[in-house]
CSV table of C-alpha atoms and ligand atoms in Angstrom, one decimal:
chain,number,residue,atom,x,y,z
A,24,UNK,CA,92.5,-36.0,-21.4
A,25,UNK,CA,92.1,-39.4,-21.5
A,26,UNK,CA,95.5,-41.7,-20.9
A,27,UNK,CA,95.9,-42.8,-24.1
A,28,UNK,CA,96.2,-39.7,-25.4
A,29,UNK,CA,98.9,-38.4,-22.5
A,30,UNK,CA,100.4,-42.0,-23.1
A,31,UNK,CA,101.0,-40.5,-27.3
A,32,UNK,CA,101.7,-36.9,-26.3
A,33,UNK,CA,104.4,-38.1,-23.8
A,34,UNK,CA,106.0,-40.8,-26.2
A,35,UNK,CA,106.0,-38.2,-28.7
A,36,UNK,CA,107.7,-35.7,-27.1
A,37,UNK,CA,110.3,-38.1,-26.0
A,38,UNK,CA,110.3,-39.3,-29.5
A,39,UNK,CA,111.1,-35.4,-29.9
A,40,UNK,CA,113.8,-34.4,-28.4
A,41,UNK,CA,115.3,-37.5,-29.0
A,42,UNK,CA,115.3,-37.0,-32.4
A,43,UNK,CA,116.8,-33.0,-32.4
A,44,UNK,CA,119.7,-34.6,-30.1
A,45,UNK,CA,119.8,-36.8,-33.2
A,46,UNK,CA,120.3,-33.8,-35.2
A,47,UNK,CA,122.7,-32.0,-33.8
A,48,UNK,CA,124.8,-34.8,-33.9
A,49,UNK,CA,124.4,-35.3,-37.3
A,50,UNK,CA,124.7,-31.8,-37.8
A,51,UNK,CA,128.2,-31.9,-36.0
A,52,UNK,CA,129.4,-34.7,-38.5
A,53,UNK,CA,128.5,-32.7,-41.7
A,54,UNK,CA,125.7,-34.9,-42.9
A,55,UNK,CA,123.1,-32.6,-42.3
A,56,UNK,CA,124.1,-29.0,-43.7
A,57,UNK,CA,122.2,-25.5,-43.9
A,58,UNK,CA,120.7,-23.9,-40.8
A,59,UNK,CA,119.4,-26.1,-38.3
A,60,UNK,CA,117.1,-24.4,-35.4
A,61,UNK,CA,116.4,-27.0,-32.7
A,62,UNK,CA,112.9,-27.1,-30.3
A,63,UNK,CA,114.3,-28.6,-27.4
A,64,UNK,CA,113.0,-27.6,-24.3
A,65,UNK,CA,109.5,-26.3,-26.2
A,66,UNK,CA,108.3,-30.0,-26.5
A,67,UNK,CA,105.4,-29.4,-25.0
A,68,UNK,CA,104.2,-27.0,-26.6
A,69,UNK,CA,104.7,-27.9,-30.6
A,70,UNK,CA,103.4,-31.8,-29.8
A,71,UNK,CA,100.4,-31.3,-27.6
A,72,UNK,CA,99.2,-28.1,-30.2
A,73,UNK,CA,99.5,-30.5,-32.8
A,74,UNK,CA,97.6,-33.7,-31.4
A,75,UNK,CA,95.1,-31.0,-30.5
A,76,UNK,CA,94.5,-29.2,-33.6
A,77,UNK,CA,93.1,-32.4,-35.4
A,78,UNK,CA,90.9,-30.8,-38.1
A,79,UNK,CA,92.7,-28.3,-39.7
A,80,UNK,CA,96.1,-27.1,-41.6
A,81,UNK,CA,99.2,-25.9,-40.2
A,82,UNK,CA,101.5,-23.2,-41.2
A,83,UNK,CA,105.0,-23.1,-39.3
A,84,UNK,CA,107.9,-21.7,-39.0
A,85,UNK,CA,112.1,-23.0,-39.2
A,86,UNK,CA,111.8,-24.4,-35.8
A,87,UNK,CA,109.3,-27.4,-36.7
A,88,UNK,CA,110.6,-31.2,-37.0
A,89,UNK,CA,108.9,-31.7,-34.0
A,90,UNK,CA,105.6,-30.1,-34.9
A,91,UNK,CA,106.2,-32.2,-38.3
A,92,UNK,CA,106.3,-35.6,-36.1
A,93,UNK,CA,103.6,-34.9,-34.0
A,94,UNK,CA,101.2,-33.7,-37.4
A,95,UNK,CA,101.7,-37.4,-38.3
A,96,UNK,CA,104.8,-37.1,-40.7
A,97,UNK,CA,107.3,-40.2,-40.4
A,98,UNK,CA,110.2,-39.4,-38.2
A,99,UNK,CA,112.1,-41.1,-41.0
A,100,UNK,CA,110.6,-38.9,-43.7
A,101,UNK,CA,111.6,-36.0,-41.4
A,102,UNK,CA,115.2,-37.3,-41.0
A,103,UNK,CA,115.8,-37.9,-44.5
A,104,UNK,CA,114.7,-34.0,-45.5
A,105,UNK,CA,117.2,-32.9,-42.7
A,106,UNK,CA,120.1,-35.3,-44.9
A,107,UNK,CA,118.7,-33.7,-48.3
A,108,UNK,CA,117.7,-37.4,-49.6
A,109,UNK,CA,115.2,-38.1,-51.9
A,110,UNK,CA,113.2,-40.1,-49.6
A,111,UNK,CA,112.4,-36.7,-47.3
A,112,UNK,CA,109.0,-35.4,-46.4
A,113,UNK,CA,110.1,-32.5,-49.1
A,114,UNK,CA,112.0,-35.0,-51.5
A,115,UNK,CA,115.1,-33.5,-49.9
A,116,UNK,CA,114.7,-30.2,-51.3
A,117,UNK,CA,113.2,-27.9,-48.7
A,118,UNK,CA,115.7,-29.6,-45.9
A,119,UNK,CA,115.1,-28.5,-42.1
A,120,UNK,CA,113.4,-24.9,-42.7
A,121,UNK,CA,110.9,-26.5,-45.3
A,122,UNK,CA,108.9,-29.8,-44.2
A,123,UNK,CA,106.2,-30.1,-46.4
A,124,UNK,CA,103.5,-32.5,-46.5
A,125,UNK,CA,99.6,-31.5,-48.0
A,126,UNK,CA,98.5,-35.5,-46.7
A,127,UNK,CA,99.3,-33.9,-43.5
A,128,UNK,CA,97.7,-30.5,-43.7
A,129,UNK,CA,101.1,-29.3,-42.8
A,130,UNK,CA,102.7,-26.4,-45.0
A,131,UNK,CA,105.7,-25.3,-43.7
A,132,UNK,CA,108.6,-24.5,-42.3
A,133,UNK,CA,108.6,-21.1,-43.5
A,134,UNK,CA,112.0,-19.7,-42.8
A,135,UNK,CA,110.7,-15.8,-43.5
A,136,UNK,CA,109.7,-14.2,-40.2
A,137,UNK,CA,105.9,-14.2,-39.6
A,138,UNK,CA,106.2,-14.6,-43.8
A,139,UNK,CA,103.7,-17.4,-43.2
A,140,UNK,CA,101.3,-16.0,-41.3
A,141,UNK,CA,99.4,-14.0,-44.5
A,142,UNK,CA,99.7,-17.6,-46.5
A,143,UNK,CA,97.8,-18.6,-43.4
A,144,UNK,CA,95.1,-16.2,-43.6
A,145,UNK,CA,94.8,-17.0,-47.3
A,146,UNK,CA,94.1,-21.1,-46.2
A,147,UNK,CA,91.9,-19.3,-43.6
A,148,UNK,CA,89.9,-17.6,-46.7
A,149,UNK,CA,89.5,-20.6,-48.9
A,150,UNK,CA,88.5,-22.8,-46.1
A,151,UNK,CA,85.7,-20.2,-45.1
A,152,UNK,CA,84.5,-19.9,-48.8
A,153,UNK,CA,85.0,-23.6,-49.2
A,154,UNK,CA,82.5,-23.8,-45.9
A,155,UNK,CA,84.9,-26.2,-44.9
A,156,UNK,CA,85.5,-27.8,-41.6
A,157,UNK,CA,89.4,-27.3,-41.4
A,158,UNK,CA,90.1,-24.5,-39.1
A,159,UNK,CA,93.8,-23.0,-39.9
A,160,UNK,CA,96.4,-22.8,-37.1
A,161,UNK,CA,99.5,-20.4,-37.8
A,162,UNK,CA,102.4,-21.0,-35.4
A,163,UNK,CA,104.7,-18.1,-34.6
A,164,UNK,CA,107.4,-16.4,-32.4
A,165,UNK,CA,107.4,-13.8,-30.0
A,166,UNK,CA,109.6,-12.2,-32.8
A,167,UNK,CA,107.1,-12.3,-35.4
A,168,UNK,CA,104.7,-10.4,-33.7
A,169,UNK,CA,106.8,-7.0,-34.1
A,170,UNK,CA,106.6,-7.3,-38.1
A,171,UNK,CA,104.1,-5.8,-40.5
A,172,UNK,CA,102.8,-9.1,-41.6
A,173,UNK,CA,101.4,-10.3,-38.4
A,174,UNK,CA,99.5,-7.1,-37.5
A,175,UNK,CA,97.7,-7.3,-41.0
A,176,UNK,CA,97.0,-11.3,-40.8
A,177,UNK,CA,95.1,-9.9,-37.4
A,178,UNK,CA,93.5,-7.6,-39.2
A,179,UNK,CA,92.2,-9.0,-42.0
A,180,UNK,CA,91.6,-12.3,-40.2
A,181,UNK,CA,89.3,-10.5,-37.9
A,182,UNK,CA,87.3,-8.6,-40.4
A,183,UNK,CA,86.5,-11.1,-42.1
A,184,UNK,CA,85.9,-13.4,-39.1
A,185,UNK,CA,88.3,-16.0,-40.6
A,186,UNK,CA,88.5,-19.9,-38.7
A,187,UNK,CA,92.2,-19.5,-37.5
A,188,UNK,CA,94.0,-19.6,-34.3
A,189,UNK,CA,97.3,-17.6,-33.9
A,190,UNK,CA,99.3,-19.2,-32.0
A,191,UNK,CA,102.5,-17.3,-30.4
A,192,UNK,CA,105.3,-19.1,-29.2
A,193,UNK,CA,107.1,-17.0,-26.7
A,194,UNK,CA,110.1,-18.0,-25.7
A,195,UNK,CA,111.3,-15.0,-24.9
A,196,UNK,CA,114.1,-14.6,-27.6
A,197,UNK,CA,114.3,-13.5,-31.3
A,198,UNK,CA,118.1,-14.6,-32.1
A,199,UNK,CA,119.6,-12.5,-29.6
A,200,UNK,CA,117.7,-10.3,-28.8
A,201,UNK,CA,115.3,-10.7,-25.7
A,202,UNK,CA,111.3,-9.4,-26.4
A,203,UNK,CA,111.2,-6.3,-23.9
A,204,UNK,CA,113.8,-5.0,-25.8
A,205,UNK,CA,111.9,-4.7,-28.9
A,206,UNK,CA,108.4,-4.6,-27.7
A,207,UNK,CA,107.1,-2.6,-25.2
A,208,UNK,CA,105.7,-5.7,-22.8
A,209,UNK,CA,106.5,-9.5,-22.8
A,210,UNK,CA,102.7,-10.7,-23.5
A,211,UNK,CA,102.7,-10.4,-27.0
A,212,UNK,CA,98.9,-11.7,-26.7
A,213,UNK,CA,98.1,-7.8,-25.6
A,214,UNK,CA,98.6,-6.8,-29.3
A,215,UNK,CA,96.1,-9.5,-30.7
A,216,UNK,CA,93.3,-8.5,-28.0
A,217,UNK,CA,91.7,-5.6,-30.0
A,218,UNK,CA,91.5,-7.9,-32.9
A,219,UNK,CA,90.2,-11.3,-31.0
A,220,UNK,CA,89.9,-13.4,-28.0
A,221,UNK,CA,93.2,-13.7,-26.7
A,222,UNK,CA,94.8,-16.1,-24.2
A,223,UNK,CA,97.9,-17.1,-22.5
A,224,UNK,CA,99.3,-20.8,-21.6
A,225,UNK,CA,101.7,-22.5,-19.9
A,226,UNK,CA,103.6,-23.7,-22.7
A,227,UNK,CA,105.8,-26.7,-21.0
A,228,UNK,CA,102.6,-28.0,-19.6
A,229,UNK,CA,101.1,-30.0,-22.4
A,230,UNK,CA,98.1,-30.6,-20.8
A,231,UNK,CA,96.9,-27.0,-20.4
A,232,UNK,CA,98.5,-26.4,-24.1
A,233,UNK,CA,96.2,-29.8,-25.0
A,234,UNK,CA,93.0,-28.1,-23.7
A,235,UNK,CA,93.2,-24.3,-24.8
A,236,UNK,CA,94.4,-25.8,-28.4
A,237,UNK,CA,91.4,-28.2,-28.3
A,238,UNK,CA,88.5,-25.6,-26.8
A,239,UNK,CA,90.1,-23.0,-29.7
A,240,UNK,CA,89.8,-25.2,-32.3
A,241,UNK,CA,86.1,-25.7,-31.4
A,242,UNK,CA,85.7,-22.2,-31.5
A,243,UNK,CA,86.8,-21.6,-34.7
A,244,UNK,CA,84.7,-24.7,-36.3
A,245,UNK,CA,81.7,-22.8,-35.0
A,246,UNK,CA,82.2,-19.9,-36.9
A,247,UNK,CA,83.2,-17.6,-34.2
A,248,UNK,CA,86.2,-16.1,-35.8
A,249,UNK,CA,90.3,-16.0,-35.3
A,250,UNK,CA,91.2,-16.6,-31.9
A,251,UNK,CA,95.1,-16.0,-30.4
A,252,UNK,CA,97.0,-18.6,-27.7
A,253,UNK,CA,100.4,-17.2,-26.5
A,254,UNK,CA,102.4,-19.6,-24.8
A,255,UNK,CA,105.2,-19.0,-22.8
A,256,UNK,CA,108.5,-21.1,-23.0
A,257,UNK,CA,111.7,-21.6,-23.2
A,258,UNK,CA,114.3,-23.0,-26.1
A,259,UNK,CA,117.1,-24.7,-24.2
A,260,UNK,CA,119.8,-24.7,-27.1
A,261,UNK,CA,120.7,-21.5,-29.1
A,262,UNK,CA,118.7,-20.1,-32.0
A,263,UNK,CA,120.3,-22.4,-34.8
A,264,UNK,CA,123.3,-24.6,-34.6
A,265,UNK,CA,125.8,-21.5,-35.3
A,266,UNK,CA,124.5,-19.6,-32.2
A,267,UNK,CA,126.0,-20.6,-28.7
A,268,UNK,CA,123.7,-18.3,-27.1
A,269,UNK,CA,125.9,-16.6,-24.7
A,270,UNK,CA,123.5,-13.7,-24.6
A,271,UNK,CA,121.4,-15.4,-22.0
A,272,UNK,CA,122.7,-16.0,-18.3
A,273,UNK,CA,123.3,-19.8,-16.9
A,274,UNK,CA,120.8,-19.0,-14.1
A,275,UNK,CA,118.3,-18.4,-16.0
A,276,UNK,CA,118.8,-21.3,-18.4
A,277,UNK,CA,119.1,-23.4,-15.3
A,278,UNK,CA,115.5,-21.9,-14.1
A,279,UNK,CA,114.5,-22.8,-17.3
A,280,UNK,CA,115.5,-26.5,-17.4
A,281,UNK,CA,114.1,-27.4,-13.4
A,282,UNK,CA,111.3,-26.9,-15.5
A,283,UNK,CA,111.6,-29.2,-18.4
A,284,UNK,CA,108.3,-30.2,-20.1
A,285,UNK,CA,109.1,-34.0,-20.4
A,286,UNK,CA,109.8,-34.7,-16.7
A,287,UNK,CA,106.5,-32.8,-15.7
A,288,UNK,CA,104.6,-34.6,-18.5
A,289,UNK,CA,106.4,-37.9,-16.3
A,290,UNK,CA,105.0,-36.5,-13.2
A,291,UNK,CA,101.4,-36.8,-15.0
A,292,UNK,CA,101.9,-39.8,-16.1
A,293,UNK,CA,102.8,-41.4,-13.0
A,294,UNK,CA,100.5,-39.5,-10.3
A,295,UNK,CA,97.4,-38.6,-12.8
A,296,UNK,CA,97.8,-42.0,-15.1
A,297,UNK,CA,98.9,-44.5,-12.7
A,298,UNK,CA,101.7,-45.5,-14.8
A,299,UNK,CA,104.7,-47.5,-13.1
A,300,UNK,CA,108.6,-46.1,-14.1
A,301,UNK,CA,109.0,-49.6,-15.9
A,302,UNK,CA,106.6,-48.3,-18.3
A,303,UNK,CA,107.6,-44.4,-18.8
A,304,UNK,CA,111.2,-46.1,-19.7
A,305,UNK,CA,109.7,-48.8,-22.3
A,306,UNK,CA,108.3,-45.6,-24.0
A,307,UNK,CA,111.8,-43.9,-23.9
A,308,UNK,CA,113.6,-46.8,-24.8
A,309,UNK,CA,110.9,-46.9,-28.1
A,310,UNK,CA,111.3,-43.5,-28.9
A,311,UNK,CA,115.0,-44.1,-29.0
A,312,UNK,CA,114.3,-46.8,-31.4
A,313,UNK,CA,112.2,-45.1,-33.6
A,314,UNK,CA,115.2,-42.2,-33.8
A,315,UNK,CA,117.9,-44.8,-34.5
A,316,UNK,CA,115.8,-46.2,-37.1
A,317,UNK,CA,115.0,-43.0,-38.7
A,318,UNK,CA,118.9,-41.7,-38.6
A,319,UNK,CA,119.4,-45.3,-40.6
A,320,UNK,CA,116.6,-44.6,-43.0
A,321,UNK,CA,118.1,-41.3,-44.0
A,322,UNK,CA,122.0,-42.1,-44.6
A,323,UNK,CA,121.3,-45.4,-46.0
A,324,UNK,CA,118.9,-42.9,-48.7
A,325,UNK,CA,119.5,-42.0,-51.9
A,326,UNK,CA,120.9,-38.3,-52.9
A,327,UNK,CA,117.9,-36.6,-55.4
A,328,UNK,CA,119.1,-37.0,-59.0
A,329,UNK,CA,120.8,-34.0,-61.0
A,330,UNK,CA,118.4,-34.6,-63.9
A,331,UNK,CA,115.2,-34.0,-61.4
A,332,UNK,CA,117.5,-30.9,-59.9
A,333,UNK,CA,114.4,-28.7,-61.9
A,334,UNK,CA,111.4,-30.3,-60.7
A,335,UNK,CA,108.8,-28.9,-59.0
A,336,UNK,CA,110.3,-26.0,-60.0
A,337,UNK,CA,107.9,-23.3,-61.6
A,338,UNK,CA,108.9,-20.8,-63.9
A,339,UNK,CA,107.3,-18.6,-66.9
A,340,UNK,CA,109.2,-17.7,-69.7
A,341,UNK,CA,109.1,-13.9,-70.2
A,342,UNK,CA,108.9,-12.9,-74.0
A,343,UNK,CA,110.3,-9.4,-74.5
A,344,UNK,CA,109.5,-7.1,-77.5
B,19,LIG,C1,111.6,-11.2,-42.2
B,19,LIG,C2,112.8,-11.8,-41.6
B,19,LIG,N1,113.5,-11.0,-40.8
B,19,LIG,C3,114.6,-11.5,-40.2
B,19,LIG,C4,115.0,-12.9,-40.3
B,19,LIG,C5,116.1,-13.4,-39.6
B,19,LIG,N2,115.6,-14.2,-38.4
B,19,LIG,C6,115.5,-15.5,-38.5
B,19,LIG,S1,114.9,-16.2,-37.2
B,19,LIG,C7,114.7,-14.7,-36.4
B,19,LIG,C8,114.2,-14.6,-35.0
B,19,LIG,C9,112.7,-14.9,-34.9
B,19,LIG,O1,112.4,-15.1,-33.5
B,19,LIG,P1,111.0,-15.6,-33.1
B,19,LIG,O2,109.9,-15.2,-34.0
B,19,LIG,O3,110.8,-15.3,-31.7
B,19,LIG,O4,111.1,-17.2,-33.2
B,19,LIG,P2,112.1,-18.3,-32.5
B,19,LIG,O5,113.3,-18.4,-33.4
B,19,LIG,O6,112.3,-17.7,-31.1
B,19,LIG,O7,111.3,-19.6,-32.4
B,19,LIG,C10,115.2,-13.7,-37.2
B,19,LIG,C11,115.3,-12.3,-36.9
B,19,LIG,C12,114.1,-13.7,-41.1
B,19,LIG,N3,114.4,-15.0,-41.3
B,19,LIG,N4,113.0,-13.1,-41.7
C-alpha cells in the first residue's frame, strides 16, 4: 500500500470514530432519534473494505455511517440523515439504518437481517448481464449467516458464477447472543467454502483487510465467480444505543480494546510510513474538525417539509370489483 493511501485510510478512520462518538452524544440529547448501532472498534474493517472495493456497489447493513464515509458520502450528508434533515444523504427519511446514495454505488443500510444480501445478488445479476465492470460487495454479520437468505444468496451466486464478494463481519455477537451459541463453529467462512473460495482476515488490521478486499475484487472482475472474506472483530459499544451490553465480560472487552484498530493503524504509520506524532495528531485534530463541522451542518438543517412527507413514496392503487 502506498502511504497516501494508509495516510486516507488512517484519517478516515479517525474521521470515524470520531464521528459515532459524535452520535452518541447527539443521540443522548434527543436530536438524533430511532435506533442507532455504532461501529466503533470495527474501524478497520468497514474503511479499508471500502477504499478497497473501488469499482463496484455496496449493499450494507444498520451498522454503516462509517462504511458510508469511507464510500465517499459527506460526513455532513451522513450527519444530517442521522438528525432526519432534509439535507441528509437519504433526504432525512431513511435516518441511521438507511444511508442511501446511487452517486456512490452505496445502497444500504438495510436494517432486515442478511435481508440485503439477495438484493445483492440481484445487483450481482444485472451487472453480469450488463457485462459490466462493477463487481458487488454485500457486507454482513456473523448473525446473518444463520438465516435462510444468506445460504440461498451463496447458492445462487455460485451457480451462476455471479461478480460478488461476501463479506462477513464477525464480531462475535448477534444482539446478545454470542455465535457458538447459535452456530455450530465461530468461522462462519466454513459454511461459504462449498459454495466459493473462502478466506479469513484480521479485521482490526486495515492493511491485511486493504489487500484481501483488493486481490477479491480482482477476482471477481475477471469473471471467476463470488468469493467470501470473514473478518474477525470486535464492536466496542453495545448493539444499538438501548443495549448496555452486560452480556459480555470486562476482560474480554478489555482484550478487545489493547487491540484497537486505530492505534495499530498509528503504529504503521509511524514505523512503516515514517510519519512523525506531530503529523498523526494534525490528522486527528482534522478529523475532529471535519465532525464538528458536520454536527453544525446537520442542526443548523432544515426539517423535510410535511407537503413532501409522500415523496419518493411508491404506491399502486388497487381497483376492486
Ligand atoms: C430478519 C431479522 N431478524 C432479526 C432482526 C433483529 N436484529 C437486528 S440486528 C440483529 C443481530 C444481527 O447480528 P449480526 O448479523 O452479527 O450483525 P452485528 O449487529 O453484530 O453487526 C438482530 C437479531 C432483524 N432486524 N431482522
Amino acid at each position: 500500500m502506498d502511504k497516501l493511501t494508509a495516510e486516507e485510510i488512517f484519517y478516515t478512520m479517525a474521521l470515524g470514530r470520531r464521528f459515532e462518538y459524535a452520535a452518541k452524544e447527539h443521540y443522548m440529547t434527543g436530536e438524533i432519534s430511532g435506533f442507532l448501532h455504532l461501529d466503533i472498534g470495527q474501524e478497520a474493517l468497514s474503511v479499508a473494505a471500502m477504499k478497497a472495493f473501488d469499482h463496484g456497489d455496496v449493499f450494507t447493513t444498520y451498522r454503516e455511517h462509517i462504511m458510508a464515509i469511507a464510500r465517499g458520502i459527506e460526513p455532513k450528508a451522513v450527519m444530517a440523515e442521522l438528525f432526519g434533515k432534509k439535507t441528509g444523504v437519504s433526504e432525512g427519511r431513511g435516518g441511521s439504518m438507511h444511508l442511501f446514495d446511487p452517486s456512490h454505488f452505496f445502497y444500504g443500510g438495510d436494517a432486515i437481517v442478511g435481508g440485503h444480501l439477495p438484493n445483492a445478488v440481484g445487483c450481482a445479476y444485472a451487472r453480469k448481464f450488463q457485462k459490466s465492470e462493477h463487481g458487488v460487495m454485500a457486507v454482513f454479520g456473523d448473525g446473518a449467516t444463520n438465516g435462510g437468505a444468506f445460504f440461498e444468496s451463496l447458492n445462487i451466486a455460485s451457480a451462476w458464477k455471479l461478480p460478488m464478494l461476501f463479506l462477513c463481519e464477525n464480531n462475535r455477537y448477534a444482539i446478545g447472543t454470542e455465535i457458538t451459541r447459535v452456530a455450530p463453529f465461530l468461522e462462519q467462512a466454513k459454511k461459504a467454502e462449498p459454495y466459493m473460495p473462502a478466506k479469513e482476515v484480521d479485521g482490526n488490521d486495515a492493511l491485511a483487510v486493504y489487500e484481501a478486499v483488493k486481490e477479491a475484487q480482482e477476482y471477481i472482475q475477471k469473471g471467476h465467480g463470488p468469493i467470501f472474506i470473514e473478518a474477525f472483530t470486535y464492536r466496542w459499544e453495545g448493539h444499538s444505543m438501548s443495549d448496555p451490553g452486560t452480556y459480555r465480560s470486562q476482560e474480554e472487552m478489555e482484550i478487545w480494546k489493547r487491540k484497537d484498530p486505530i492505534e495499530r493503524m498509528k503504529k504503521v504509520l509511524k514505523e512503516r510510513y515514517m510519519m512523525s506524532d506531530e503529523q498523526i495528531e494534525a490528522l486527528e485534530k482534522k478529523a475532529e474538525a471535519e465532525v464538528d463541522a458536520a454536527v453544525k451542518f446537520a442542526a443548523e438543517s432544515p426539517e423535510p417539509e410535511v407537503d413532501e412527507l409522500f415523496d419518493h413514496v411508491f404506491a399502486e392503487e388497487v381497483h376492486h370489483g
